[in-house]
Structure formats: structure tokens, C-alpha cells
């Protein structure tokens, strides 16, 4: 899949979005993803790719030992530059935990896509795996444009309706004098997923742009 965001948007809009669906965000994993579920932290987060993934190893450096072993307080993980995202979830079935699992499973081929209708983790179709069991929206592998075009260039590994997203905002994290800015997606189930915006983007501007895109037409 192209790393270029503009190219991704062109492909997604042409082959992945349904008629009338507006894509407002596309960002790909650029480092490890951790998760704190029921108070227990792990990085990388357990993979959510059914049956494993065929994505090549991106060979990212390992997180620092305190982050990798869970010996940290609060949000010090944000100070580790090889950590791209983090889920905070009350349980493994929460939306943020699912995002972390599927993004981890497909490594740097995973894209987090947000439209005015859904939030999804998608990959280039050649890397997608079939679901462990059919049925249900979570954990379901779907082709571009939903189930109608399974031969499309993008495959949706996981998605939820936009109604399950409470909001998106920029948050300063970490324990250094100069905070690390992340984008936080809050879900209606009480979970949240933090990720670093694409290289060079300022998180507050990024969040404003996404929210402005969502507001159009509403």
C-alpha cells in the first residue's frame, strides 16, 4: 500500500468508500502499539489478525525496557519514540483494544481510516487474512466497498459505525518538560486510542482538520 497519504486517499475514495461516504482521516502505523487493558499494560499489543499476518517484519527497534516490561506510571510510554499508539480499555472487547490488536497484527501496512460513517483498520488486500469466524462487525474481513467488491485493493480488517466514536482530540502526553502530542479517539464504550499524527503534523491542527471534515454536511 502506498505510504503517501494523498495516494491512499485516492485509492480509498475510488475503491473503498461507499457512494456518498466521506473519508476524513487516514494514518498508518509507524511504530509499536501498546495497550492497557483492565490495568495491565503490554507492548506490542496482542495481535488481532486472525491466524497471524503475512505482513513483512518492519524491523522497528524495541521499546525501552521499562515500557516493554510495564514498569512505568501513567503515560511515560509516550516518551518512547518507537511507540506509535496506545489503547486504554476496560476490557479486551472494547473498541480501542480492537484497534490496537488489528493495527499491531498488520504492522506498518495497517491504516486507520475514519469516515463520516465508520472507523476502520484496513490493509492492502494481499496482506489480509480471513476472519477466525464469520459474522459480526468486529474482526470481520471485508473487501473494498464492503462485501460487494472483495477483489478491491483495500480490505477492511475491522470496523465500527461512526456512532461508536465519541470524539477526536489532541492530547499532550509524557513526563518530559516538552510533551508529546497525540491524537486521541474516544469511544462510547469508555475506551480510548492514542496515536502520533503523521510526520510533521501538529496534533491540534490535525484534530481540527479531521473534526472540520466530519462537520461538513452535518
Tab-separated table of C-alpha atoms in Angstrom:
chain	number	residue	atom	x	y	z
A	1	UNK	CA	0.000	0.000	0.000
A	2	UNK	CA	1.354	3.479	-0.715
A	3	UNK	CA	2.801	5.281	2.300
A	4	UNK	CA	1.803	8.570	0.684
A	5	UNK	CA	-1.370	9.820	2.343
A	6	UNK	CA	-2.695	11.530	-0.772
A	7	UNK	CA	-2.312	8.326	-2.792
A	8	UNK	CA	-4.125	6.391	-0.074
A	9	UNK	CA	-6.979	8.884	-0.154
A	10	UNK	CA	-7.303	8.484	-3.913
A	11	UNK	CA	-7.429	4.690	-3.648
A	12	UNK	CA	-9.795	4.670	-0.673
A	13	UNK	CA	-12.195	7.156	-2.193
A	14	UNK	CA	-12.244	5.328	-5.519
A	15	UNK	CA	-12.376	1.732	-4.301
A	16	UNK	CA	-13.165	1.580	-0.566
A	17	UNK	CA	-15.682	4.265	0.342
A	18	UNK	CA	-19.336	3.650	-0.386
A	19	UNK	CA	-21.194	6.183	-2.559
A	20	UNK	CA	-21.580	9.409	-0.620
A	21	UNK	CA	-19.186	8.315	2.162
A	22	UNK	CA	-16.619	10.984	3.100
A	23	UNK	CA	-13.088	9.983	4.114
A	24	UNK	CA	-11.690	12.477	6.645
A	25	UNK	CA	-8.635	10.705	8.101
A	26	UNK	CA	-6.073	8.147	7.040
A	27	UNK	CA	-2.982	7.363	9.081
A	28	UNK	CA	-0.734	4.301	9.109
A	29	UNK	CA	1.108	2.654	11.986
A	30	UNK	CA	4.653	3.998	12.185
A	31	UNK	CA	5.819	2.160	15.274
A	32	UNK	CA	4.807	-0.221	18.021
A	33	UNK	CA	1.323	-0.149	19.542
A	34	UNK	CA	0.714	-0.869	23.190
A	35	UNK	CA	-2.407	-1.344	25.268
A	36	UNK	CA	-3.506	-1.067	28.860
A	37	UNK	CA	-6.462	-3.395	29.309
A	38	UNK	CA	-8.000	-3.860	32.747
A	39	UNK	CA	-4.982	-2.109	34.198
A	40	UNK	CA	-2.447	-4.483	32.615
A	41	UNK	CA	-0.080	-2.975	30.034
A	42	UNK	CA	1.540	-4.763	27.099
A	43	UNK	CA	3.588	-3.609	24.132
A	44	UNK	CA	3.258	-4.748	21.466
A	45	UNK	CA	-0.456	-5.230	21.997
A	46	UNK	CA	-1.667	-8.811	21.356
A	47	UNK	CA	-2.281	-9.240	17.633
A	48	UNK	CA	-5.854	-9.179	16.416
A	49	UNK	CA	-5.036	-10.565	12.964
A	50	UNK	CA	-6.844	-13.906	12.671
A	51	UNK	CA	-4.410	-16.739	12.010
A	52	UNK	CA	-1.451	-14.386	12.008
A	53	UNK	CA	-0.348	-11.907	9.386
A	54	UNK	CA	1.689	-12.131	6.199
A	55	UNK	CA	2.996	-8.577	6.562
A	56	UNK	CA	6.803	-8.360	6.393
A	57	UNK	CA	8.516	-7.534	9.687
A	58	UNK	CA	9.066	-3.747	9.718
A	59	UNK	CA	12.138	-4.256	11.959
A	60	UNK	CA	11.209	-1.440	14.304
A	61	UNK	CA	13.583	-1.005	17.272
A	62	UNK	CA	12.270	-2.487	20.504
A	63	UNK	CA	10.621	-0.178	23.030
A	64	UNK	CA	12.687	0.760	26.051
A	65	UNK	CA	12.894	-1.878	28.747
A	66	UNK	CA	10.625	-0.047	31.268
A	67	UNK	CA	7.918	0.337	28.604
A	68	UNK	CA	8.307	-3.217	27.318
A	69	UNK	CA	8.076	-4.708	30.831
A	70	UNK	CA	5.313	-2.416	32.068
A	71	UNK	CA	7.482	-0.714	34.680
A	72	UNK	CA	6.126	2.793	34.176
A	73	UNK	CA	3.472	5.055	35.643
A	74	UNK	CA	0.736	6.863	33.783
A	75	UNK	CA	1.754	7.881	30.250
A	76	UNK	CA	5.557	7.658	30.221
A	77	UNK	CA	5.242	5.279	27.273
A	78	UNK	CA	4.577	8.387	25.153
A	79	UNK	CA	8.201	9.475	25.656
A	80	UNK	CA	9.438	6.355	23.840
A	81	UNK	CA	9.829	7.390	20.161
A	82	UNK	CA	9.288	3.861	18.814
A	83	UNK	CA	5.765	3.705	20.303
A	84	UNK	CA	3.238	4.972	17.768
A	85	UNK	CA	-0.031	4.255	19.539
A	86	UNK	CA	-1.636	3.110	22.762
A	87	UNK	CA	-5.062	1.750	23.686
A	88	UNK	CA	-6.776	2.310	27.029
A	89	UNK	CA	-9.590	-0.158	27.535
A	90	UNK	CA	-11.734	-1.529	30.372
A	91	UNK	CA	-11.723	-4.963	28.708
A	92	UNK	CA	-10.451	-6.865	25.656
A	93	UNK	CA	-13.748	-6.431	23.777
A	94	UNK	CA	-13.567	-2.626	23.907
A	95	UNK	CA	-13.183	-0.720	20.657
A	96	UNK	CA	-9.742	0.720	21.477
A	97	UNK	CA	-8.367	-2.746	22.267
A	98	UNK	CA	-9.650	-3.986	18.899
A	99	UNK	CA	-7.993	-1.085	17.083
A	100	UNK	CA	-4.689	-1.808	18.837
A	101	UNK	CA	-4.878	-5.534	18.091
A	102	UNK	CA	-5.591	-5.162	14.395
A	103	UNK	CA	-3.091	-2.343	13.918
A	104	UNK	CA	-0.457	-4.480	15.655
A	105	UNK	CA	-1.334	-7.538	13.597
A	106	UNK	CA	-0.720	-5.763	10.309
A	107	UNK	CA	2.206	-3.592	11.485
A	108	UNK	CA	3.216	-0.791	9.109
A	109	UNK	CA	0.744	-1.996	6.469
A	110	UNK	CA	-2.187	-1.109	8.749
A	111	UNK	CA	-4.143	2.052	8.047
A	112	UNK	CA	-6.580	3.682	10.453
A	113	UNK	CA	-9.344	5.203	8.334
A	114	UNK	CA	-12.137	7.454	9.555
A	115	UNK	CA	-15.153	8.487	7.526
A	116	UNK	CA	-18.459	10.107	8.383
A	117	UNK	CA	-19.880	6.568	8.604
A	118	UNK	CA	-17.234	4.354	10.240
A	119	UNK	CA	-13.819	3.911	11.782
A	120	UNK	CA	-11.826	1.067	10.245
A	121	UNK	CA	-8.479	-0.686	10.205
A	122	UNK	CA	-7.645	-1.572	6.613
A	123	UNK	CA	-4.757	-3.148	4.750
A	124	UNK	CA	-3.736	-3.840	1.204
A	125	UNK	CA	-5.848	-6.833	0.203
A	126	UNK	CA	-2.883	-9.114	-0.462
A	127	UNK	CA	-1.969	-8.932	3.241
A	128	UNK	CA	-5.464	-9.590	4.598
A	129	UNK	CA	-6.373	-12.816	6.382
A	130	UNK	CA	-9.820	-14.419	6.529
A	131	UNK	CA	-11.734	-13.980	9.794
A	132	UNK	CA	-11.472	-16.600	12.518
A	133	UNK	CA	-15.252	-16.933	12.473
A	134	UNK	CA	-17.882	-15.335	10.235
A	135	UNK	CA	-20.445	-12.787	11.273
A	136	UNK	CA	-20.378	-9.618	13.295
A	137	UNK	CA	-18.801	-6.292	12.503
A	138	UNK	CA	-15.714	-6.637	14.693
A	139	UNK	CA	-12.973	-8.882	13.427
A	140	UNK	CA	-14.682	-9.207	10.056
A	141	UNK	CA	-12.584	-9.073	6.915
A	142	UNK	CA	-14.340	-7.226	4.146
A	143	UNK	CA	-13.341	-6.247	0.658
A	144	UNK	CA	-13.264	-2.760	-0.739
A	145	UNK	CA	-16.719	-1.165	-0.900
A	146	UNK	CA	-17.891	-3.567	1.780
A	147	UNK	CA	-18.807	-7.115	0.780
A	148	UNK	CA	-19.646	-6.147	-2.803
A	149	UNK	CA	-16.115	-5.952	-4.223
A	150	UNK	CA	-13.849	-8.457	-2.445
A	151	UNK	CA	-11.202	-8.077	-5.160
A	152	UNK	CA	-10.626	-4.396	-4.355
A	153	UNK	CA	-7.200	-3.017	-3.414
A	154	UNK	CA	-8.104	-2.391	0.243
A	155	UNK	CA	-9.543	-4.854	2.735
A	156	UNK	CA	-11.248	-3.817	5.956
A	157	UNK	CA	-9.980	-5.952	8.820
A	158	UNK	CA	-12.135	-4.339	11.499
A	159	UNK	CA	-14.649	-1.522	11.681
A	160	UNK	CA	-17.309	0.085	13.839
A	161	UNK	CA	-20.021	2.610	12.991
A	162	UNK	CA	-19.114	6.261	13.438
A	163	UNK	CA	-21.802	6.457	16.132
A	164	UNK	CA	-19.450	4.456	18.392
A	165	UNK	CA	-16.862	7.263	18.226
A	166	UNK	CA	-17.443	9.865	20.925
A	167	UNK	CA	-14.879	12.318	19.594
A	168	UNK	CA	-11.351	13.027	18.424
A	169	UNK	CA	-8.943	15.496	20.058
A	170	UNK	CA	-5.286	16.397	20.520
A	171	UNK	CA	-3.737	15.484	23.885
A	172	UNK	CA	-0.293	16.243	25.395
A	173	UNK	CA	1.275	13.118	26.904
A	174	UNK	CA	4.514	12.026	28.524
A	175	UNK	CA	6.532	13.172	31.519
A	176	UNK	CA	9.188	15.351	29.916
A	177	UNK	CA	9.129	19.186	30.046
A	178	UNK	CA	8.204	19.190	26.350
A	179	UNK	CA	5.105	16.963	25.996
A	180	UNK	CA	4.492	14.561	23.131
A	181	UNK	CA	1.301	15.413	21.274
A	182	UNK	CA	-1.010	12.590	20.253
A	183	UNK	CA	-4.428	12.271	18.663
A	184	UNK	CA	-6.956	10.612	20.975
A	185	UNK	CA	-10.044	8.832	19.692
A	186	UNK	CA	-12.622	8.436	22.459
A	187	UNK	CA	-15.217	5.690	22.129
A	188	UNK	CA	-18.688	5.479	23.598
A	189	UNK	CA	-17.737	2.268	25.441
A	190	UNK	CA	-15.300	4.237	27.627
A	191	UNK	CA	-12.123	3.151	25.840
A	192	UNK	CA	-9.678	5.418	24.003
A	193	UNK	CA	-6.926	5.052	21.413
A	194	UNK	CA	-3.964	7.425	21.188
A	195	UNK	CA	-1.662	7.699	18.167
A	196	UNK	CA	1.040	10.008	16.877
A	197	UNK	CA	-0.128	12.105	13.919
A	198	UNK	CA	1.759	11.676	10.677
A	199	UNK	CA	5.260	13.110	10.489
A	200	UNK	CA	5.334	16.889	10.557
A	201	UNK	CA	1.666	17.325	11.508
A	202	UNK	CA	0.768	19.362	14.572
A	203	UNK	CA	-1.750	17.400	16.611
A	204	UNK	CA	-4.118	20.323	17.404
A	205	UNK	CA	-4.244	21.322	13.718
A	206	UNK	CA	-4.664	17.672	12.719
A	207	UNK	CA	-7.601	17.223	15.099
A	208	UNK	CA	-9.210	20.479	13.947
A	209	UNK	CA	-8.905	19.392	10.310
A	210	UNK	CA	-10.491	15.993	10.947
A	211	UNK	CA	-13.313	17.458	13.012
A	212	UNK	CA	-13.964	20.097	10.350
A	213	UNK	CA	-14.193	17.326	7.757
A	214	UNK	CA	-16.686	15.450	9.896
A	215	UNK	CA	-18.761	18.589	10.439
A	216	UNK	CA	-19.237	19.175	6.707
A	217	UNK	CA	-22.646	18.065	5.634
A	218	UNK	CA	-23.990	17.738	9.198
